[in-house]
Coordinates of C-alpha atoms in Angstrom, one line a residue:
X51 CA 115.5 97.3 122.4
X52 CA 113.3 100.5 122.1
X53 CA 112.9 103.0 125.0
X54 CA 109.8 102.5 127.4
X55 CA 107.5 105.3 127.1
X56 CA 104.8 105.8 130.0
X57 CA 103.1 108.8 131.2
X58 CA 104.0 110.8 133.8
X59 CA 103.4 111.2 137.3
X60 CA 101.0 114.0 136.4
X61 CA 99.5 111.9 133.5
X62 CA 100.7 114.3 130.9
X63 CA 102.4 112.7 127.9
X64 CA 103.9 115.5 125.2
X65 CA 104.9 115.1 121.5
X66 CA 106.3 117.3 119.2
X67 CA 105.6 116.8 115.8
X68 CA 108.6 118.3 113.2
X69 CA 107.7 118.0 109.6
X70 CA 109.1 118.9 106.3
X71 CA 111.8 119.7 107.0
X72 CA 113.4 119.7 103.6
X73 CA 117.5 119.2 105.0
X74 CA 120.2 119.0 102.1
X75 CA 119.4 121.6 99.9
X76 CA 121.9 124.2 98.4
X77 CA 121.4 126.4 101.0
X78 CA 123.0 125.4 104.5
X79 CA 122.1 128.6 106.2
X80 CA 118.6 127.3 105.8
X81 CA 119.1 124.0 106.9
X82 CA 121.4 125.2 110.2
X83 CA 118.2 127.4 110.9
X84 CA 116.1 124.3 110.6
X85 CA 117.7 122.3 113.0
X86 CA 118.3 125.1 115.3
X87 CA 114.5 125.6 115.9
X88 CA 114.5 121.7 116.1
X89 CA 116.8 122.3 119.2
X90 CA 114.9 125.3 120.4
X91 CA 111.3 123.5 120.3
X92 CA 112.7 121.1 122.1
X93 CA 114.3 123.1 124.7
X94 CA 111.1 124.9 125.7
X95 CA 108.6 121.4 125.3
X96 CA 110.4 119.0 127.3
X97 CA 108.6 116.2 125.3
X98 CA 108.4 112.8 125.8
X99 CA 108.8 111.9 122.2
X100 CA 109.4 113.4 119.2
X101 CA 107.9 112.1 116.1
X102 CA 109.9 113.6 112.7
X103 CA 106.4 113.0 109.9
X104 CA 108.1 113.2 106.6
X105 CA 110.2 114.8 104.0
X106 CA 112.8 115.1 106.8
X107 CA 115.3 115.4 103.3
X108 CA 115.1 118.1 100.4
X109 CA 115.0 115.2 97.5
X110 CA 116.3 114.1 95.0
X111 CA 119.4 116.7 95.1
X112 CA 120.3 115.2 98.2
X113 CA 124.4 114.0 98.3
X114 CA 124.6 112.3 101.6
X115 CA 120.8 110.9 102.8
X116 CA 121.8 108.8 105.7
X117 CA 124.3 111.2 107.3
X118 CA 121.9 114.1 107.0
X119 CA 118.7 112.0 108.3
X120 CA 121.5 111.5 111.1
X121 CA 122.0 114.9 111.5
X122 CA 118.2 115.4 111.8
X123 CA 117.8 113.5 114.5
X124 CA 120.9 113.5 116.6
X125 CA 119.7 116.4 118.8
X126 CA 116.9 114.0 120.3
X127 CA 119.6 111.1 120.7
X128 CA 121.8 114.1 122.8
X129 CA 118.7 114.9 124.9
X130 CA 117.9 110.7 125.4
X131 CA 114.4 112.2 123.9
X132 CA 112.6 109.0 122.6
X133 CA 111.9 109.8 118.8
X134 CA 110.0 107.8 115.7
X135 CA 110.5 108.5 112.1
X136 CA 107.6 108.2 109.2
X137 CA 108.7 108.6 105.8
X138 CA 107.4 111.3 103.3
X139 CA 107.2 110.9 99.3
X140 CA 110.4 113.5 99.2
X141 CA 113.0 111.3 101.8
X142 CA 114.1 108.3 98.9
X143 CA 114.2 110.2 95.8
X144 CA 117.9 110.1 96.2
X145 CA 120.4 107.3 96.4
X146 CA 119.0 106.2 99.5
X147 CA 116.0 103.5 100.2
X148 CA 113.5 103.9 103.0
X149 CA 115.3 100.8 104.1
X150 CA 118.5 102.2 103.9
X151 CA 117.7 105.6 105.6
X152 CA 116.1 103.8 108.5
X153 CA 119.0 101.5 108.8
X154 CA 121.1 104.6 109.3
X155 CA 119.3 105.0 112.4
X156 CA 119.6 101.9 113.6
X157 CA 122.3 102.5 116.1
X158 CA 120.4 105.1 117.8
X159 CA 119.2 104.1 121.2
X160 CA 116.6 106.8 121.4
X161 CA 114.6 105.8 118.1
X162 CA 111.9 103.7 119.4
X163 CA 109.7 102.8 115.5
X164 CA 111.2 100.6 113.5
X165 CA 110.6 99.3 109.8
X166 CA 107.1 97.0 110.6
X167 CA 105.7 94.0 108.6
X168 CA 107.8 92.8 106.0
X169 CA 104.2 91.6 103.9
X170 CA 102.3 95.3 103.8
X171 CA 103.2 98.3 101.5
X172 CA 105.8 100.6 103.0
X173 CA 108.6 101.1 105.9
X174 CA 108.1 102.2 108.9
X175 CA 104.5 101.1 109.8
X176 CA 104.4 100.6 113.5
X177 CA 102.7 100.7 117.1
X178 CA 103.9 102.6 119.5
X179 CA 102.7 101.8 123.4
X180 CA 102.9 104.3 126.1
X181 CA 102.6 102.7 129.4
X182 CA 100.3 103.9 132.3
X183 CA 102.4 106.3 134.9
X184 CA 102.0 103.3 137.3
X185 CA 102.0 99.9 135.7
X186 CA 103.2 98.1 132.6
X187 CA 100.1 98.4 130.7
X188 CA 99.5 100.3 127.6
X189 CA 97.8 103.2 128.2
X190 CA 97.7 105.2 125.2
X191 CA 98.6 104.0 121.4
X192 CA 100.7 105.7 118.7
X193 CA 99.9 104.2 114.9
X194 CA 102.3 105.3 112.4
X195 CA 101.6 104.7 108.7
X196 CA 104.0 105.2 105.5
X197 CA 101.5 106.9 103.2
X198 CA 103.7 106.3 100.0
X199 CA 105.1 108.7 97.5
X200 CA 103.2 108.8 93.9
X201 CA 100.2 106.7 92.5
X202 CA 100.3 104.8 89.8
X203 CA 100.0 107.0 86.6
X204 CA 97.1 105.7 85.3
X205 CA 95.4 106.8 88.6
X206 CA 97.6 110.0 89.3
X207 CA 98.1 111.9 92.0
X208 CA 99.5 111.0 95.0
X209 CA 100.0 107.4 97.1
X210 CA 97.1 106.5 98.9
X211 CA 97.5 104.2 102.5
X212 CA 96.8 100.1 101.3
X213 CA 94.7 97.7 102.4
X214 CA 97.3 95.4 104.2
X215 CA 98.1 98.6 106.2
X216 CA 94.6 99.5 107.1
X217 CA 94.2 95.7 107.6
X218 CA 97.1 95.7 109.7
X219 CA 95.9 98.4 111.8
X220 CA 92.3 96.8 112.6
X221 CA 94.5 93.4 113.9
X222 CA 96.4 95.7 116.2
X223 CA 93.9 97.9 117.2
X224 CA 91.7 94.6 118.1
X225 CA 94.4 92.9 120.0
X226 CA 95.0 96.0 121.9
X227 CA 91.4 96.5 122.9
X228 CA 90.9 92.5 123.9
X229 CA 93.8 93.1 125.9
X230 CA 92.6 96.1 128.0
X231 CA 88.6 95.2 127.4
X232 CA 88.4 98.6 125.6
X233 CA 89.7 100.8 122.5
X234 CA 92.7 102.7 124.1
X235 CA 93.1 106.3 123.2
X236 CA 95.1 106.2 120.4
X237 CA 96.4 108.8 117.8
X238 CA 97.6 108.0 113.9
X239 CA 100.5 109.8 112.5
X240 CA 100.9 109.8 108.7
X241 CA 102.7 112.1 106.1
X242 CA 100.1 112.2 102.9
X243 CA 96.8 113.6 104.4
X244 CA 94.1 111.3 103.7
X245 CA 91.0 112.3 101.5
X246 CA 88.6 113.4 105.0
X247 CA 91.4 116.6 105.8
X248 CA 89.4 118.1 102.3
X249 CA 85.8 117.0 103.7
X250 CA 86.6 118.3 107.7
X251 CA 87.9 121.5 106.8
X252 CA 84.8 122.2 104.2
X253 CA 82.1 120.8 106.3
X254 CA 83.6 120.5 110.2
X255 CA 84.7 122.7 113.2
X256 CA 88.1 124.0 111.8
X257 CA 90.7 126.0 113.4
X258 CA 94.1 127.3 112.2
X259 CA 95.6 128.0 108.4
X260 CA 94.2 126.6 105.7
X261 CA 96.2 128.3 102.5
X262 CA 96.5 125.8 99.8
X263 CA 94.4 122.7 98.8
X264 CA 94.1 119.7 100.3
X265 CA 97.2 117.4 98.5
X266 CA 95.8 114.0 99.5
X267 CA 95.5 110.7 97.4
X268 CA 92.8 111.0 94.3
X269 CA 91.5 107.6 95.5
X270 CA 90.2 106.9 99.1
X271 CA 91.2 103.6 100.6
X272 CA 88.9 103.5 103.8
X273 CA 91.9 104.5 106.4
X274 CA 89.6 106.8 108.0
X275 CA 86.0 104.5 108.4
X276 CA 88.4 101.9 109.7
X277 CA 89.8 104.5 112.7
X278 CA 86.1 105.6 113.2
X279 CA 84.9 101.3 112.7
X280 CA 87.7 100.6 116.2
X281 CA 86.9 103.4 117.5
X282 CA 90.2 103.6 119.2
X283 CA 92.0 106.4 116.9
X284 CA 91.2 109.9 118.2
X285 CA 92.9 112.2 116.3
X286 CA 95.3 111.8 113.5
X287 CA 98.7 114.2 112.6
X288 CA 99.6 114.5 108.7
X289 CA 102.3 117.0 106.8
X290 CA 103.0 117.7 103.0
X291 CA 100.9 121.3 102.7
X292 CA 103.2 123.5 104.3
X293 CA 100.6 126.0 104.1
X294 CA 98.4 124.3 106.4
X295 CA 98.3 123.9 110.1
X296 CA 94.2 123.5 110.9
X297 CA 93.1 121.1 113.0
X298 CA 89.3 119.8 111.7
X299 CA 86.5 117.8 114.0
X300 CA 85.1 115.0 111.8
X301 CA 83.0 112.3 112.6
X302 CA 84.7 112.7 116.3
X303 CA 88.2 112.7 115.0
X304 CA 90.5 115.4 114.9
X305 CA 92.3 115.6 111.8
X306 CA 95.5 117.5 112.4
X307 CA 98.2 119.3 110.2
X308 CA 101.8 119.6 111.7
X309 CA 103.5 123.3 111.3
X310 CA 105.9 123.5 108.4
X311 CA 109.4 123.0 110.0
X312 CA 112.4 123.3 107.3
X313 CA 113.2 126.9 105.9
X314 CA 114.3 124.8 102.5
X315 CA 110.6 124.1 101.3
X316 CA 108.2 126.4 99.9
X317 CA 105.1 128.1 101.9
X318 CA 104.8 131.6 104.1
X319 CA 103.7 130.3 106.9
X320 CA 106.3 130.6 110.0
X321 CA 108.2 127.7 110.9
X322 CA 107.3 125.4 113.7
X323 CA 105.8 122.4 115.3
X324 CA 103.0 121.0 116.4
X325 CA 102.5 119.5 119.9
X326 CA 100.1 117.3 121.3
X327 CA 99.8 116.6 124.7
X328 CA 97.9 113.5 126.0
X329 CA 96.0 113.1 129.2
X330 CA 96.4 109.7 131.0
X331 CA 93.0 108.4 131.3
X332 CA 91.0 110.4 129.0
X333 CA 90.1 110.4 125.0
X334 CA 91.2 113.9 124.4
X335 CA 94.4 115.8 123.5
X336 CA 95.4 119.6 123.6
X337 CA 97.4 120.6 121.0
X338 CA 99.4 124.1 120.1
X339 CA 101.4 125.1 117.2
X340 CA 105.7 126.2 119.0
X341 CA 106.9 129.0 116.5
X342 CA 110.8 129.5 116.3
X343 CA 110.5 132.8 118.0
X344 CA 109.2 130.7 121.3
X345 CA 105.8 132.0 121.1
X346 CA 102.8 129.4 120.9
X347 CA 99.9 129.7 118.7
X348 CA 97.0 127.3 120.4
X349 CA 94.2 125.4 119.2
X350 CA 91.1 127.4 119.4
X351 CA 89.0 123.8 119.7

């Protein structure tokens, strides 16, 4: 049975995003330094979930998947820290399924996403509610998508989000709003950034990093005209280019990188996370970038 999640009394609802990570490489001073700023973000946030968006593992090199995924996460099971899991196009390439790694996890009591529809493409596709501080109605919703590892080769490139997904996503975002007679706040989190992340950081109101190009899918599947179509979705959280952290206005959206986490992938940027912290009642977020030294880089929008 997951964990209720609700706002607080204060109507303040905090998430920490960790992302690529990259645990299970040679090097396991890099990887004990990883999950030691894990512990540290953590320590100084507080949060009221913790959301892990992809390439939590190193690859293909990896010897033990599901024990180290364990490892990952077993610092938010200490804590009784609610936490979700999205895959990333690195996390199967050993001898380990999506099913399989998530099935690891299965006897955690603090992991509150699970695998989602059998009949779409991918694991871990799910709905997270957070409750009002004072009722048992949702408040807030939390969509997690699993954007895929490669495309096709006759397309290229990277994995793009399906249409069952996205079709998925307008049924639950319509039943959601019938059921409170509006579109609830709601934020997407995803690994692969989606197509717009190029278009909002060349033609929107950008802040942060921006150091490499844009790695999303060649081809564009519609994810984001469906978010802006519902009208619930109002900003979304992605990973992959650890040398980008900006956050991008588009179309009313805010389309959000996470900070690099793990010391075993590539990229100069220090490592971090993202957090995002919701407001019970309105359609806004604040959000601010926790560096392993403790110091906070904020969101200049």
């Amino acid at each position: 049975m997951r964990e209720t999640m609700r706002y607080r009394e204060n109507g303040s609802f905090t998430i920490v995003q960790f992302t690529d990570l990259h645990v299970g490489g040679e090097d396991m001073e890099q990887d004990a330094r990883t999950l030691s700023l894990t512990r540290r973000v953590m320590e100084l946030e507080e949060p009221d979930l913790v959301i892990y968006s992809g390439d939590m593992l190193y690859g293909s090199e990896v010897k033990d998947p599901v024990r180290l995924l364990q490892q990952v996460v077993s610092f938010s099971e200490s804590q009784k820290t609610p936490f979700a899991v999205i895959f990333g196009n690195h996390d199967a390439e050993s001898c380990a399924s999506r099913e399989e790694l998530l099935q690891g996890l299965s006897a955690f009591r603090m992991l509150v996403s699970k695998a989602g529809p059998e009949h779409i493409h991918g694991v871990g596709n799910d709905v997270l509610r957070i409750l009002g501080s004072d009722g048992d109605n949702p408040a807030s919703l939390l969509y997690l998508f699993d954007s895929g590892e490669m495309a096709p080769p006759e397309v290229g490139g990277y994995a793009w989000i399906h249409l069952d997904q996205i079709e998925w996503y307008r049924e639950q975002s319509a039943y959601y709003r019938v059921q409170a007679d509006m579109p609830l706040p709601s934020l997407a989190f995803f690994h692969i950034p989606i197509p717009e992340y190029r278009d909002a950081c060349e033609r929107g109101k950008v802040s942060g990093t921006k150091n490499e190009s844009v790695c999303s899918p060649i081809l564009n599947s519609g994810l984001f005209t469906a978010m802006l179509e519902c009208g619930d979705v109002i900003g979304t959280f992605a990973g992959h280019d650890h040398e980008n952290d900006y956050v991008a206005d588009w179309h009313g959206i805010r389309l959000a990188y996470g900070r690099v986490t793990g010391y075993g992938g590539y990229g100069n940027l220090k490592r971090g996370a993202r957090v995002i912290r919701l407001t019970e009642g309105k359609r806004d977020f604040k959000t601010w970038v926790r560096l392993e030294d403790g110091s906070v880089m904020k969101d200049e929008h």
